[in-house]
Amino acid sequence: MSRTLLAYRVMATVVGVLLVVLCLVGVPLANFDGSPMWGVFDSTPAWVSTGSTAQEVGEAITTYLGVAHGWLYMIFLFCAFLLSRRARWDLPFTLVTLVCGTVPVLSFWAEHRATQRARAEHPELA
């Protein structure tokens, strides 16, 4: 089970970092040019100018990192589910662990919580 825990921790960290970069760097650079966003917001903060290098970097981050994050998140879900079955976690704990992987920064807390529980319930992992 130690390999399963390691795989989960690696994937949780990678996916968490990518999500933070995507949401806190890529999306603002790509979209915060004062124009409406996604048909939901009338206007966004004008942090970057349309067509600037910063906006192009933001577009590249959201395009390429977004796709990579999506694929890697599927691997994360598999690793987390596999760990939950091997550690015999109950369904609510498993679901919270999986859903927290979708929230920037909160994913790191979920990984820490899951690792602590796995090590507490399975002393051979410590």
PDB file of C-alpha atoms in Angstrom, residues 1-124:
ATOM      1  CA  MET A   1       0.000   0.000   0.000  1.00  0.00           C
ATOM      2  CA  SER A   2       2.997   2.338   0.361  1.00  0.00           C
ATOM      3  CA  ARG A   3       3.291   2.599  -3.437  1.00  0.00           C
ATOM      4  CA  THR A   4      -0.398   3.485  -3.664  1.00  0.00           C
ATOM      5  CA  LEU A   5       0.019   6.218  -1.049  1.00  0.00           C
ATOM      6  CA  LEU A   6       3.112   7.562  -2.822  1.00  0.00           C
ATOM      7  CA  ALA A   7       1.307   7.626  -6.182  1.00  0.00           C
ATOM      8  CA  TYR A   8      -1.624   9.436  -4.590  1.00  0.00           C
ATOM      9  CA  ARG A   9       0.635  12.012  -2.907  1.00  0.00           C
ATOM     10  CA  VAL A  10       2.593  12.702  -6.109  1.00  0.00           C
ATOM     11  CA  MET A  11      -0.553  13.085  -8.197  1.00  0.00           C
ATOM     12  CA  ALA A  12      -2.262  15.240  -5.560  1.00  0.00           C
ATOM     13  CA  THR A  13       0.745  17.568  -5.448  1.00  0.00           C
ATOM     14  CA  VAL A  14       1.131  17.794  -9.229  1.00  0.00           C
ATOM     15  CA  VAL A  15      -2.573  18.376  -9.810  1.00  0.00           C
ATOM     16  CA  GLY A  16      -2.730  20.875  -6.932  1.00  0.00           C
ATOM     17  CA  VAL A  17       0.182  22.930  -8.262  1.00  0.00           C
ATOM     18  CA  LEU A  18      -1.218  22.907 -11.796  1.00  0.00           C
ATOM     19  CA  LEU A  19      -4.635  23.987 -10.522  1.00  0.00           C
ATOM     20  CA  VAL A  20      -3.145  26.884  -8.551  1.00  0.00           C
ATOM     21  CA  VAL A  21      -1.113  28.071 -11.553  1.00  0.00           C
ATOM     22  CA  LEU A  22      -4.094  27.661 -13.856  1.00  0.00           C
ATOM     23  CA  CYS A  23      -6.591  29.498 -11.639  1.00  0.00           C
ATOM     24  CA  LEU A  24      -4.382  32.121 -10.025  1.00  0.00           C
ATOM     25  CA  VAL A  25      -2.055  32.929 -12.939  1.00  0.00           C
ATOM     26  CA  GLY A  26      -3.433  31.700 -16.274  1.00  0.00           C
ATOM     27  CA  VAL A  27      -7.080  32.702 -15.975  1.00  0.00           C
ATOM     28  CA  PRO A  28      -6.406  36.248 -14.698  1.00  0.00           C
ATOM     29  CA  LEU A  29      -3.746  36.891 -17.363  1.00  0.00           C
ATOM     30  CA  ALA A  30      -5.932  35.529 -20.142  1.00  0.00           C
ATOM     31  CA  ASN A  31      -9.211  37.118 -19.117  1.00  0.00           C
ATOM     32  CA  PHE A  32      -8.707  40.177 -16.928  1.00  0.00           C
ATOM     33  CA  ASP A  33      -8.617  42.764 -19.718  1.00  0.00           C
ATOM     34  CA  GLY A  34     -11.773  44.694 -18.797  1.00  0.00           C
ATOM     35  CA  SER A  35     -14.030  42.753 -21.163  1.00  0.00           C
ATOM     36  CA  PRO A  36     -16.969  40.498 -20.268  1.00  0.00           C
ATOM     37  CA  MET A  37     -15.970  36.979 -19.232  1.00  0.00           C
ATOM     38  CA  TRP A  38     -17.751  33.716 -20.075  1.00  0.00           C
ATOM     39  CA  GLY A  39     -21.075  35.512 -20.485  1.00  0.00           C
ATOM     40  CA  VAL A  40     -21.360  35.622 -16.698  1.00  0.00           C
ATOM     41  CA  PHE A  41     -19.494  38.773 -15.696  1.00  0.00           C
ATOM     42  CA  ASP A  42     -20.259  42.141 -17.309  1.00  0.00           C
ATOM     43  CA  SER A  43     -16.639  43.192 -17.058  1.00  0.00           C
ATOM     44  CA  THR A  44     -13.424  41.985 -15.510  1.00  0.00           C
ATOM     45  CA  PRO A  45     -10.636  43.959 -13.867  1.00  0.00           C
ATOM     46  CA  ALA A  46      -8.399  45.572 -16.464  1.00  0.00           C
ATOM     47  CA  TRP A  47      -5.087  44.079 -15.326  1.00  0.00           C
ATOM     48  CA  VAL A  48      -3.730  43.299 -18.794  1.00  0.00           C
ATOM     49  CA  SER A  49      -4.315  44.853 -22.181  1.00  0.00           C
ATOM     50  CA  THR A  50      -5.873  42.876 -25.004  1.00  0.00           C
ATOM     51  CA  GLY A  51      -3.241  41.295 -27.246  1.00  0.00           C
ATOM     52  CA  SER A  52      -0.364  41.936 -24.852  1.00  0.00           C
ATOM     53  CA  THR A  53       2.384  39.419 -24.190  1.00  0.00           C
ATOM     54  CA  ALA A  54       0.976  38.832 -20.702  1.00  0.00           C
ATOM     55  CA  GLN A  55      -2.423  37.963 -22.145  1.00  0.00           C
ATOM     56  CA  GLU A  56      -0.851  35.618 -24.698  1.00  0.00           C
ATOM     57  CA  VAL A  57       1.036  33.872 -21.879  1.00  0.00           C
ATOM     58  CA  GLY A  58      -2.246  33.554 -19.979  1.00  0.00           C
ATOM     59  CA  GLU A  59      -3.936  32.085 -23.049  1.00  0.00           C
ATOM     60  CA  ALA A  60      -1.122  29.546 -23.448  1.00  0.00           C
ATOM     61  CA  ILE A  61      -1.303  28.610 -19.770  1.00  0.00           C
ATOM     62  CA  THR A  62      -5.063  28.110 -19.848  1.00  0.00           C
ATOM     63  CA  THR A  63      -4.947  26.202 -23.123  1.00  0.00           C
ATOM     64  CA  TYR A  64      -2.065  23.814 -22.556  1.00  0.00           C
ATOM     65  CA  LEU A  65      -1.951  23.609 -18.777  1.00  0.00           C
ATOM     66  CA  GLY A  66      -5.731  23.286 -18.670  1.00  0.00           C
ATOM     67  CA  VAL A  67      -5.647  20.218 -20.909  1.00  0.00           C
ATOM     68  CA  ALA A  68      -2.719  18.699 -19.003  1.00  0.00           C
ATOM     69  CA  HIS A  69      -4.467  19.330 -15.703  1.00  0.00           C
ATOM     70  CA  GLY A  70      -7.628  17.644 -16.962  1.00  0.00           C
ATOM     71  CA  TRP A  71      -5.805  14.469 -17.976  1.00  0.00           C
ATOM     72  CA  LEU A  72      -3.669  14.391 -14.844  1.00  0.00           C
ATOM     73  CA  TYR A  73      -6.759  14.951 -12.687  1.00  0.00           C
ATOM     74  CA  MET A  74      -8.214  11.725 -14.081  1.00  0.00           C
ATOM     75  CA  ILE A  75      -5.063   9.897 -12.969  1.00  0.00           C
ATOM     76  CA  PHE A  76      -5.343  11.612  -9.581  1.00  0.00           C
ATOM     77  CA  LEU A  77      -8.940  10.408  -9.234  1.00  0.00           C
ATOM     78  CA  PHE A  78      -7.869   6.863 -10.011  1.00  0.00           C
ATOM     79  CA  CYS A  79      -4.989   6.990  -7.493  1.00  0.00           C
ATOM     80  CA  ALA A  80      -7.206   8.503  -4.792  1.00  0.00           C
ATOM     81  CA  PHE A  81      -9.955   5.953  -5.379  1.00  0.00           C
ATOM     82  CA  LEU A  82      -7.463   3.088  -5.341  1.00  0.00           C
ATOM     83  CA  LEU A  83      -5.966   4.366  -2.081  1.00  0.00           C
ATOM     84  CA  SER A  84      -9.404   4.748  -0.534  1.00  0.00           C
ATOM     85  CA  ARG A  85     -10.294   1.143  -1.368  1.00  0.00           C
ATOM     86  CA  ARG A  86      -7.002  -0.271  -0.102  1.00  0.00           C
ATOM     87  CA  ALA A  87      -7.170   1.820   3.079  1.00  0.00           C
ATOM     88  CA  ARG A  88     -10.872   0.890   3.479  1.00  0.00           C
ATOM     89  CA  TRP A  89     -12.055   4.457   3.932  1.00  0.00           C
ATOM     90  CA  ASP A  90     -15.752   5.163   4.230  1.00  0.00           C
ATOM     91  CA  LEU A  91     -17.602   6.810   1.354  1.00  0.00           C
ATOM     92  CA  PRO A  92     -17.935  10.328   2.867  1.00  0.00           C
ATOM     93  CA  PHE A  93     -14.181  10.599   3.538  1.00  0.00           C
ATOM     94  CA  THR A  94     -13.431   9.302   0.043  1.00  0.00           C
ATOM     95  CA  LEU A  95     -15.807  11.783  -1.612  1.00  0.00           C
ATOM     96  CA  VAL A  96     -14.434  14.744   0.346  1.00  0.00           C
ATOM     97  CA  THR A  97     -10.910  13.732  -0.640  1.00  0.00           C
ATOM     98  CA  LEU A  98     -11.883  13.480  -4.315  1.00  0.00           C
ATOM     99  CA  VAL A  99     -13.874  16.727  -4.416  1.00  0.00           C
ATOM    100  CA  CYS A 100     -11.230  18.741  -2.555  1.00  0.00           C
ATOM    101  CA  GLY A 101      -8.886  17.942  -5.417  1.00  0.00           C
ATOM    102  CA  THR A 102     -10.937  20.327  -7.548  1.00  0.00           C
ATOM    103  CA  VAL A 103     -10.457  23.385  -5.318  1.00  0.00           C
ATOM    104  CA  PRO A 104      -7.227  25.396  -5.572  1.00  0.00           C
ATOM    105  CA  VAL A 105      -5.138  25.300  -2.364  1.00  0.00           C
ATOM    106  CA  LEU A 106      -7.746  23.121  -0.594  1.00  0.00           C
ATOM    107  CA  SER A 107      -6.338  20.145  -2.481  1.00  0.00           C
ATOM    108  CA  PHE A 108      -3.142  20.392  -0.420  1.00  0.00           C
ATOM    109  CA  TRP A 109      -5.134  20.196   2.814  1.00  0.00           C
ATOM    110  CA  ALA A 110      -7.023  17.150   1.503  1.00  0.00           C
ATOM    111  CA  GLU A 111      -3.764  15.411   0.582  1.00  0.00           C
ATOM    112  CA  HIS A 112      -2.313  16.103   4.033  1.00  0.00           C
ATOM    113  CA  ARG A 113      -5.496  14.861   5.720  1.00  0.00           C
ATOM    114  CA  ALA A 114      -5.626  11.690   3.619  1.00  0.00           C
ATOM    115  CA  THR A 115      -1.934  10.948   4.215  1.00  0.00           C
ATOM    116  CA  GLN A 116      -2.309  11.407   7.968  1.00  0.00           C
ATOM    117  CA  ARG A 117      -5.299   9.084   8.062  1.00  0.00           C
ATOM    118  CA  ALA A 118      -3.605   6.430   5.935  1.00  0.00           C
ATOM    119  CA  ARG A 119      -0.511   6.482   8.149  1.00  0.00           C
ATOM    120  CA  ALA A 120      -2.562   6.447  11.352  1.00  0.00           C
ATOM    121  CA  GLU A 121      -4.697   3.510  10.250  1.00  0.00           C
ATOM    122  CA  HIS A 122      -1.809   1.587   8.693  1.00  0.00           C
ATOM    123  CA  PRO A 123       1.306   1.908  10.906  1.00  0.00           C
ATOM    124  CA  GLU A 124       3.480   0.092   8.359  1.00  0.00           C
TER     125      GLU A 124
END
